[in-house]
CSV table of C-alpha atoms in Angstrom, one decimal:
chain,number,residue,atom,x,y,z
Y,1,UNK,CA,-86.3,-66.2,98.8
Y,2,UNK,CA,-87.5,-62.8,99.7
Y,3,UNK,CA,-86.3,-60.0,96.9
Y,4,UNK,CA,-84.9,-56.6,97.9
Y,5,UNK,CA,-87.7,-54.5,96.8
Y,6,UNK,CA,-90.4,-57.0,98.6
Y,7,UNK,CA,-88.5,-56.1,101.7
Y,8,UNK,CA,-88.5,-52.7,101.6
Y,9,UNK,CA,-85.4,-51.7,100.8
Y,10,UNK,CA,-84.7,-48.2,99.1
Y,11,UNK,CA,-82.2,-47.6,96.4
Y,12,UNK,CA,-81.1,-44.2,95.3
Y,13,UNK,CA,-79.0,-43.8,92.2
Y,14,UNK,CA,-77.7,-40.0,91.6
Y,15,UNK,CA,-76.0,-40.4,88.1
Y,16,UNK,CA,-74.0,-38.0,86.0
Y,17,UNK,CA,-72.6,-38.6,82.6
Y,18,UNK,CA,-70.9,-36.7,80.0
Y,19,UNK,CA,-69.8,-39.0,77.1
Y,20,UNK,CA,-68.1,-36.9,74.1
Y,21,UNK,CA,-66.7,-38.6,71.3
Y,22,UNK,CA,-63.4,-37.6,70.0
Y,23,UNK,CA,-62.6,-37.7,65.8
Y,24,UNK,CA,-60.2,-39.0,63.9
Y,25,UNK,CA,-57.9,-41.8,66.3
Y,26,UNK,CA,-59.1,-41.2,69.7
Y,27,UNK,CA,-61.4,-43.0,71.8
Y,28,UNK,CA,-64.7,-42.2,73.6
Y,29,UNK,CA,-64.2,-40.7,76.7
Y,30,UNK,CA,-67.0,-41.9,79.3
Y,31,UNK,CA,-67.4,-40.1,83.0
Y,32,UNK,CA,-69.9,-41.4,84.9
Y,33,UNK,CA,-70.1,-41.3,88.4
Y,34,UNK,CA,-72.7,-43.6,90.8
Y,35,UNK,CA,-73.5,-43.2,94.2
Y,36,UNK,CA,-75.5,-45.6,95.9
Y,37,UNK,CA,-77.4,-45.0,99.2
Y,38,UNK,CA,-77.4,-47.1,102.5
Y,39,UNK,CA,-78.2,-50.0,103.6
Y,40,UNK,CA,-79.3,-52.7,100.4
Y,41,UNK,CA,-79.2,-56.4,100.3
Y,42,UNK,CA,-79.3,-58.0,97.4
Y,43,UNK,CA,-79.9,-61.6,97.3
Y,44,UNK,CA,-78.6,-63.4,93.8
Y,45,UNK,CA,-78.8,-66.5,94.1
Y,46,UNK,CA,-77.6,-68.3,97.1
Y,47,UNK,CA,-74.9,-65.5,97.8
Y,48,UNK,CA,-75.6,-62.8,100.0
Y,49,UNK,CA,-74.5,-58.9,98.3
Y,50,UNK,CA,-74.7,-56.2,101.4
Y,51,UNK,CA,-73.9,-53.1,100.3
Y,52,UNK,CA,-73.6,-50.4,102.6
Y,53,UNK,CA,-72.2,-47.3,100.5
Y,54,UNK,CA,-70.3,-47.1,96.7
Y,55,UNK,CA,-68.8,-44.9,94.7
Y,56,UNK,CA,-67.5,-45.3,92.1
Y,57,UNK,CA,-65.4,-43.8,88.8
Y,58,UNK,CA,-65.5,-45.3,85.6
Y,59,UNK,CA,-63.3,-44.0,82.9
Y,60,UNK,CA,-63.1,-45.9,79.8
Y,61,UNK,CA,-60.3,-44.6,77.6
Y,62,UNK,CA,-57.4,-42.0,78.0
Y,63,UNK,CA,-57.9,-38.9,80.1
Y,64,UNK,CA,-57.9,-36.2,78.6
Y,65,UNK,CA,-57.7,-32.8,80.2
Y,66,UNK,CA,-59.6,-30.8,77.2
Y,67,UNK,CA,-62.2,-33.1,76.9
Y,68,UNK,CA,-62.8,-33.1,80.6
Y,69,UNK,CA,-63.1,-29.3,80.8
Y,70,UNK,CA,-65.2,-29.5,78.2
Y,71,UNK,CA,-67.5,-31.8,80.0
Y,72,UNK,CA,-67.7,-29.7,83.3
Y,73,UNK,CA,-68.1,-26.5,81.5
Y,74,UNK,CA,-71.5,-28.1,80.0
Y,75,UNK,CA,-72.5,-29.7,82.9
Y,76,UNK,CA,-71.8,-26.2,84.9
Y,77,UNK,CA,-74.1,-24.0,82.2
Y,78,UNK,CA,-77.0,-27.0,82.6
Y,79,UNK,CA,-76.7,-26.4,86.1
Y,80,UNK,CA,-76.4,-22.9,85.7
Y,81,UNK,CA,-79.6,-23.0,83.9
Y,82,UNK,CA,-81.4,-25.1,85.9
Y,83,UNK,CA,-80.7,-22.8,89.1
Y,84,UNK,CA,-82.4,-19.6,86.7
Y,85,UNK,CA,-85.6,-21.1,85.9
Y,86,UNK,CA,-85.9,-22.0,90.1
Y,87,UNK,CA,-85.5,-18.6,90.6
Y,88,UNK,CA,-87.6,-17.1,88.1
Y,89,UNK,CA,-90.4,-19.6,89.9
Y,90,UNK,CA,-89.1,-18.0,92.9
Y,91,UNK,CA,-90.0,-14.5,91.9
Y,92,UNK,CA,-93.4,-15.3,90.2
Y,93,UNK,CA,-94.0,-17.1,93.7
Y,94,UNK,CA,-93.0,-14.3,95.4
Y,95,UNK,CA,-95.3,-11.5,93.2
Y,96,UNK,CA,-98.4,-14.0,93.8
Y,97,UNK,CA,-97.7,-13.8,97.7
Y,98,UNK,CA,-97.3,-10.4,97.4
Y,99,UNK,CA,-100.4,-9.6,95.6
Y,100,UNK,CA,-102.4,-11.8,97.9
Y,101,UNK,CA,-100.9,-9.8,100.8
Y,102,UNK,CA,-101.9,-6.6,99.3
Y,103,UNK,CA,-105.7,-8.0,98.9
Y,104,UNK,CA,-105.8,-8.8,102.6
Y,105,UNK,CA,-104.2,-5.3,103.3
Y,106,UNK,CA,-101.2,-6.3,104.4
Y,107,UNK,CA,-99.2,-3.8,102.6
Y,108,UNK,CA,-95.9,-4.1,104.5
Y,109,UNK,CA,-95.6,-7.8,104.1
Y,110,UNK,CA,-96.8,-7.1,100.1
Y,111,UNK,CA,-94.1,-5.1,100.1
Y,112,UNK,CA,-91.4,-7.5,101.6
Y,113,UNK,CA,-92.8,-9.8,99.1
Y,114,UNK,CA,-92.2,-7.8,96.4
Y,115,UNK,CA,-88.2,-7.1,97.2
Y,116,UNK,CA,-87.9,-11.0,97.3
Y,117,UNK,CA,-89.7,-11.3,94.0
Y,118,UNK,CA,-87.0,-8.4,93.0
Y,119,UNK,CA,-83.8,-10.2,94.4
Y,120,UNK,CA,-85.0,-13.6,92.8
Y,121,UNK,CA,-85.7,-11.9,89.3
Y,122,UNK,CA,-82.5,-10.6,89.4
Y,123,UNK,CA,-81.0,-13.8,90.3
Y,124,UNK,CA,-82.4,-15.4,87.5
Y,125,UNK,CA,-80.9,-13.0,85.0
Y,126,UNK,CA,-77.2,-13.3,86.8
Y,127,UNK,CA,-77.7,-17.1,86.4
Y,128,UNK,CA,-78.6,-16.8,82.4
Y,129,UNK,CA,-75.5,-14.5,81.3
Y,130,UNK,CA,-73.4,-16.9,83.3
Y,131,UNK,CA,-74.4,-20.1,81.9
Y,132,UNK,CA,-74.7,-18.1,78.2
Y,133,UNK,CA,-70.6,-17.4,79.3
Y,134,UNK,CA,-70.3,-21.2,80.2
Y,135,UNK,CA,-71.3,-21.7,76.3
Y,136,UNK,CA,-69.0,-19.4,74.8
Y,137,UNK,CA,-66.1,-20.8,77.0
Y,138,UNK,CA,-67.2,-24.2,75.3
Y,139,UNK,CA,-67.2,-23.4,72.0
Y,140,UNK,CA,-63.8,-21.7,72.7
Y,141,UNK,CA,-62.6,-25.2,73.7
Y,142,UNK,CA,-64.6,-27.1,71.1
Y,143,UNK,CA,-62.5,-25.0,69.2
Y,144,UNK,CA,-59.4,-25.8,70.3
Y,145,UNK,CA,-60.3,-29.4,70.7
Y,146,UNK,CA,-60.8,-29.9,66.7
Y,147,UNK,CA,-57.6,-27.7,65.7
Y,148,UNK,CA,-55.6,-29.8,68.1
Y,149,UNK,CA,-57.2,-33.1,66.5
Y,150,UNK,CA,-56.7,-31.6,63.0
Y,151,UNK,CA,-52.8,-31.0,63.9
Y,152,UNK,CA,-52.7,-34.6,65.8
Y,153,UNK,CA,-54.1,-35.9,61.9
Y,154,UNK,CA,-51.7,-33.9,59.7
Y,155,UNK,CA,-48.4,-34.7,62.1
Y,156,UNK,CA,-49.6,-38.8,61.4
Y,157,UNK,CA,-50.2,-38.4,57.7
Y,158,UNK,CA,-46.5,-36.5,57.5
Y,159,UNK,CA,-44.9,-38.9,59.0
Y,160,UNK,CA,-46.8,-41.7,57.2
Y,161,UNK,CA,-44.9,-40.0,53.7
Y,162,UNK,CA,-42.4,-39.9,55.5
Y,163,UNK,CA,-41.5,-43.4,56.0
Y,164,UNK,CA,-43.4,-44.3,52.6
Y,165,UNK,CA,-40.9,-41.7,50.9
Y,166,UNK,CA,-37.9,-43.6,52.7
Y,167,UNK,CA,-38.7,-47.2,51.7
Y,168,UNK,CA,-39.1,-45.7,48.1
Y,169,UNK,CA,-35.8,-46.0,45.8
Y,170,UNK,CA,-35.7,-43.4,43.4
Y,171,UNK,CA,-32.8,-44.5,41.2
Y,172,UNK,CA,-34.4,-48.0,41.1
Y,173,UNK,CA,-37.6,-46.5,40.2
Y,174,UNK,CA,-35.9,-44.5,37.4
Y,175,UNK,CA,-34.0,-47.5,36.2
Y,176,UNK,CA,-36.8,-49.7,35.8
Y,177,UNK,CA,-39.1,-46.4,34.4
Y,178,UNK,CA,-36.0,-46.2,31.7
Y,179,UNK,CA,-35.8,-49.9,31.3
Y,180,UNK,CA,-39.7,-50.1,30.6
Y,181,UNK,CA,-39.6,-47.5,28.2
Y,182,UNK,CA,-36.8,-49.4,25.7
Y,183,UNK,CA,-38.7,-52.5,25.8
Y,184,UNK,CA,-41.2,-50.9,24.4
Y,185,UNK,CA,-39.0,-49.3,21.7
Y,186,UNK,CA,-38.2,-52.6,21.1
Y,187,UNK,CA,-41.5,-54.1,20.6
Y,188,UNK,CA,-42.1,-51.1,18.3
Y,189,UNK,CA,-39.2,-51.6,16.1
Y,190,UNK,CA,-39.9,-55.5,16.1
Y,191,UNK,CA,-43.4,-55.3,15.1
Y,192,UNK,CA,-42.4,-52.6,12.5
Y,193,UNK,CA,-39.6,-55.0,10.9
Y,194,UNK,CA,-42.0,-58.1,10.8
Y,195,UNK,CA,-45.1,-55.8,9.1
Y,196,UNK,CA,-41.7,-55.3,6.6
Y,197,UNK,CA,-41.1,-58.7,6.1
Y,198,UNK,CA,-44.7,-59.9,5.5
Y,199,UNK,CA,-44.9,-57.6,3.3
Y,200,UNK,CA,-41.7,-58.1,1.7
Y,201,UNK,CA,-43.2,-61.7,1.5
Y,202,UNK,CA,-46.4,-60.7,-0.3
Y,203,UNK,CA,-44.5,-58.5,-3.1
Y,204,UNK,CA,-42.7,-61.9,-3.5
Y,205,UNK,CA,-45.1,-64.2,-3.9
Y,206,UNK,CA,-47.5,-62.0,-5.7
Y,207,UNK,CA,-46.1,-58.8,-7.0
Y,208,UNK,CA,-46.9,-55.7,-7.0
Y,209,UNK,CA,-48.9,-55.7,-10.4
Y,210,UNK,CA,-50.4,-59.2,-9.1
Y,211,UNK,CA,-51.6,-57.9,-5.8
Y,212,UNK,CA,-53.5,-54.8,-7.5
Y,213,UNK,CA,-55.1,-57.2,-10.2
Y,214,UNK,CA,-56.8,-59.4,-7.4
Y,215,UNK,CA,-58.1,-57.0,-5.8
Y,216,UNK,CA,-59.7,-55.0,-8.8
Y,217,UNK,CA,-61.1,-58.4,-9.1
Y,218,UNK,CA,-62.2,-58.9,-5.7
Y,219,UNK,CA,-64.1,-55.7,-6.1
Y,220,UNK,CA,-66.2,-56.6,-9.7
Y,221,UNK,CA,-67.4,-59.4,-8.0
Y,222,UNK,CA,-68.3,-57.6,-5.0
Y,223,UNK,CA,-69.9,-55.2,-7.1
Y,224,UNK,CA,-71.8,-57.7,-9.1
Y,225,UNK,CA,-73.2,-59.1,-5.9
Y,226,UNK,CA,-74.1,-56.0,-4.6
Y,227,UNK,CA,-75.6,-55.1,-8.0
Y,228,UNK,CA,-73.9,-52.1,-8.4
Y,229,UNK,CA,-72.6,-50.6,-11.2
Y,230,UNK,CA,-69.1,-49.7,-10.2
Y,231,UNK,CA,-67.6,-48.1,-13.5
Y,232,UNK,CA,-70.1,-45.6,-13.2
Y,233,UNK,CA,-69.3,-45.0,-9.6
Y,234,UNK,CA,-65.5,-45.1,-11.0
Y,235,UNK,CA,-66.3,-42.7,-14.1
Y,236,UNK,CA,-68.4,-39.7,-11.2
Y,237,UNK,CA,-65.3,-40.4,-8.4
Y,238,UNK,CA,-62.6,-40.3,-11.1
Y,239,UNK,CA,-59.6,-37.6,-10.8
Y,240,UNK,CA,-59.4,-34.7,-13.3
Y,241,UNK,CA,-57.5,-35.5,-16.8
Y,242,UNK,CA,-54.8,-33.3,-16.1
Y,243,UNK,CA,-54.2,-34.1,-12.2
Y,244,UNK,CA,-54.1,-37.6,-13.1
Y,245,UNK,CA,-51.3,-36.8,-16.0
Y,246,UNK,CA,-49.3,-35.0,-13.5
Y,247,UNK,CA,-49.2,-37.4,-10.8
Y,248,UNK,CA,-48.8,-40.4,-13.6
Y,249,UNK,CA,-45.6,-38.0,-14.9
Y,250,UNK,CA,-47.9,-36.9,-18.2
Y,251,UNK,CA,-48.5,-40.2,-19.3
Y,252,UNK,CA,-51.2,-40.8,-21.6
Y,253,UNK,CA,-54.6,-41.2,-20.4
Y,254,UNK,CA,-55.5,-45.3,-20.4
Y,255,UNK,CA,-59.1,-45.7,-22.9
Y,256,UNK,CA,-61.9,-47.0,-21.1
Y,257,UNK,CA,-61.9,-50.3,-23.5
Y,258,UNK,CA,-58.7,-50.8,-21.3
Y,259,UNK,CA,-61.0,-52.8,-19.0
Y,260,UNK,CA,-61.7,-51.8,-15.8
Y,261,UNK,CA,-58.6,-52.7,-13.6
Y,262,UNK,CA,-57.0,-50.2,-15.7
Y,263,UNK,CA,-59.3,-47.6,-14.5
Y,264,UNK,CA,-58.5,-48.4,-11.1
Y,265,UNK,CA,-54.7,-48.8,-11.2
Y,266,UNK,CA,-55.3,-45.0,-12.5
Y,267,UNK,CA,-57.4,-43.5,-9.6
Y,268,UNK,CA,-54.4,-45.4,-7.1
Y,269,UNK,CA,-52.1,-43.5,-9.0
């Protein structure tokens, strides 16, 4: 099996492609155009390909008109470019022939020379404001391109609130916001009512007087432990004489021989 290049065969490929992504929800947009030259057989294969010409378009995506302006303006201020520098190699050719011209004497061909050199120079600056035009008509449309993708975004995310606005119920909202909030006035006025009846239940079992005597107990022995010497501590902490007969309603001031849970049923006081 004889391939195509072994036999000769000449393919010419002339490609051009602009690919620009867009933002937010479009797709890429890719232009590409192929062109294939005479006359090549392919042999894949037992099958037999002959192509004699092709061209084809392949478009992936929606068209869209901006984008594609957009593409030929660049392509157009490439080209544009392209086509300066050739002529400003044009011109330098030119002055070399010219000078070479004027060496050998020949000063009316020097000067042809010369004007072409001119012409092409000129050319060449034509060529560069254009293509620097090309850019500023792209930017304009870059532009445009990401207000109109901006305003595309904000018209989806209003009507997104839109329809999350109309599947909301506001009065059942509020009634179960309302309901919510007395079930927990409820759970605070039930734990306030059973911290009143355990304690209720403590002055019953215990009393009032009984209660305070444990734990002026609880706190000697804790005090012993810690080896501490807590009617000292009692005696520096210890109220004023006459604060402590106001708030006890002038009673008389209990003698430290009272022991010293008296002491401490004092300072509560």
């Amino acid at each position: 099996m004889t391939h195509w290049a072994e036999s000769g065969a000449f393919l010419n490929f002339t490609t051009r492609c602009a690919s620009i992504s867009k933002s937010f929800f479009s797709s890429t947009l890719l232009y590409c155009e192929i062109v294939v030259k005479p006359h090549v057989h392919f042999h894949p294969d037992t099958e037999f390909i002959r192509i004699s010409s092709l061209s084809a378009k392949l478009k992936m995506g929606p068209r869209d008109p901006l984008l594609e302006a957009m593409a030929e303006v660049k392509v157009n201020a490439n080209q544009l470019r392209k086509q300066a520098t050739k002529a400003e190699s044009m011109s330098r050719a030119q002055e070399d022939k010219a000078t070479k011209a004027m060496k050998k004497g020949q000063f009316q061909i020097s000067r042809i020379h010369a004007g072409s050199a001119i012409r092409e120079k000129r050319r060449s600056v034509t060529l560069l404001s254009k293509a620097a035009e090309a850019d500023v008509i792209y930017s304009d449309l870059a532009a445009a391109k990401s207000t109109r993708d901006s305003t595309r975004s904000l018209m989806k995310a209003s009507k997104a609130l839109d329809s999350a606005s109309r599947s909301i119920n506001l009065e059942r909202t509020l009634a179960i916001a309302n309901a919510f909030v007395s079930r927990s006035e409820d759970f605070k006025l039930a734990g306030s009512a059973l911290e009143g009846v355990s304690r209720d239940v403590q002055m019953a079992e215990y009393g009032a007087e009984g209660a305070e005597d444990e734990v002026d107990k609880l706190m000697e022995r804790l005090a012993d432990n810690a080896g501490v010497d807590l009617r000292q501590n009692l005696e520096e902490n210890a109220a004023p004489s006459d604060e402590i007969g106001v708030k006890a309603g002038k009673q008389k001031e209990p003698d430290f021989e009272d022991g010293l849970a008296g002491r401490l049923r004092a300072l509560r006081s």
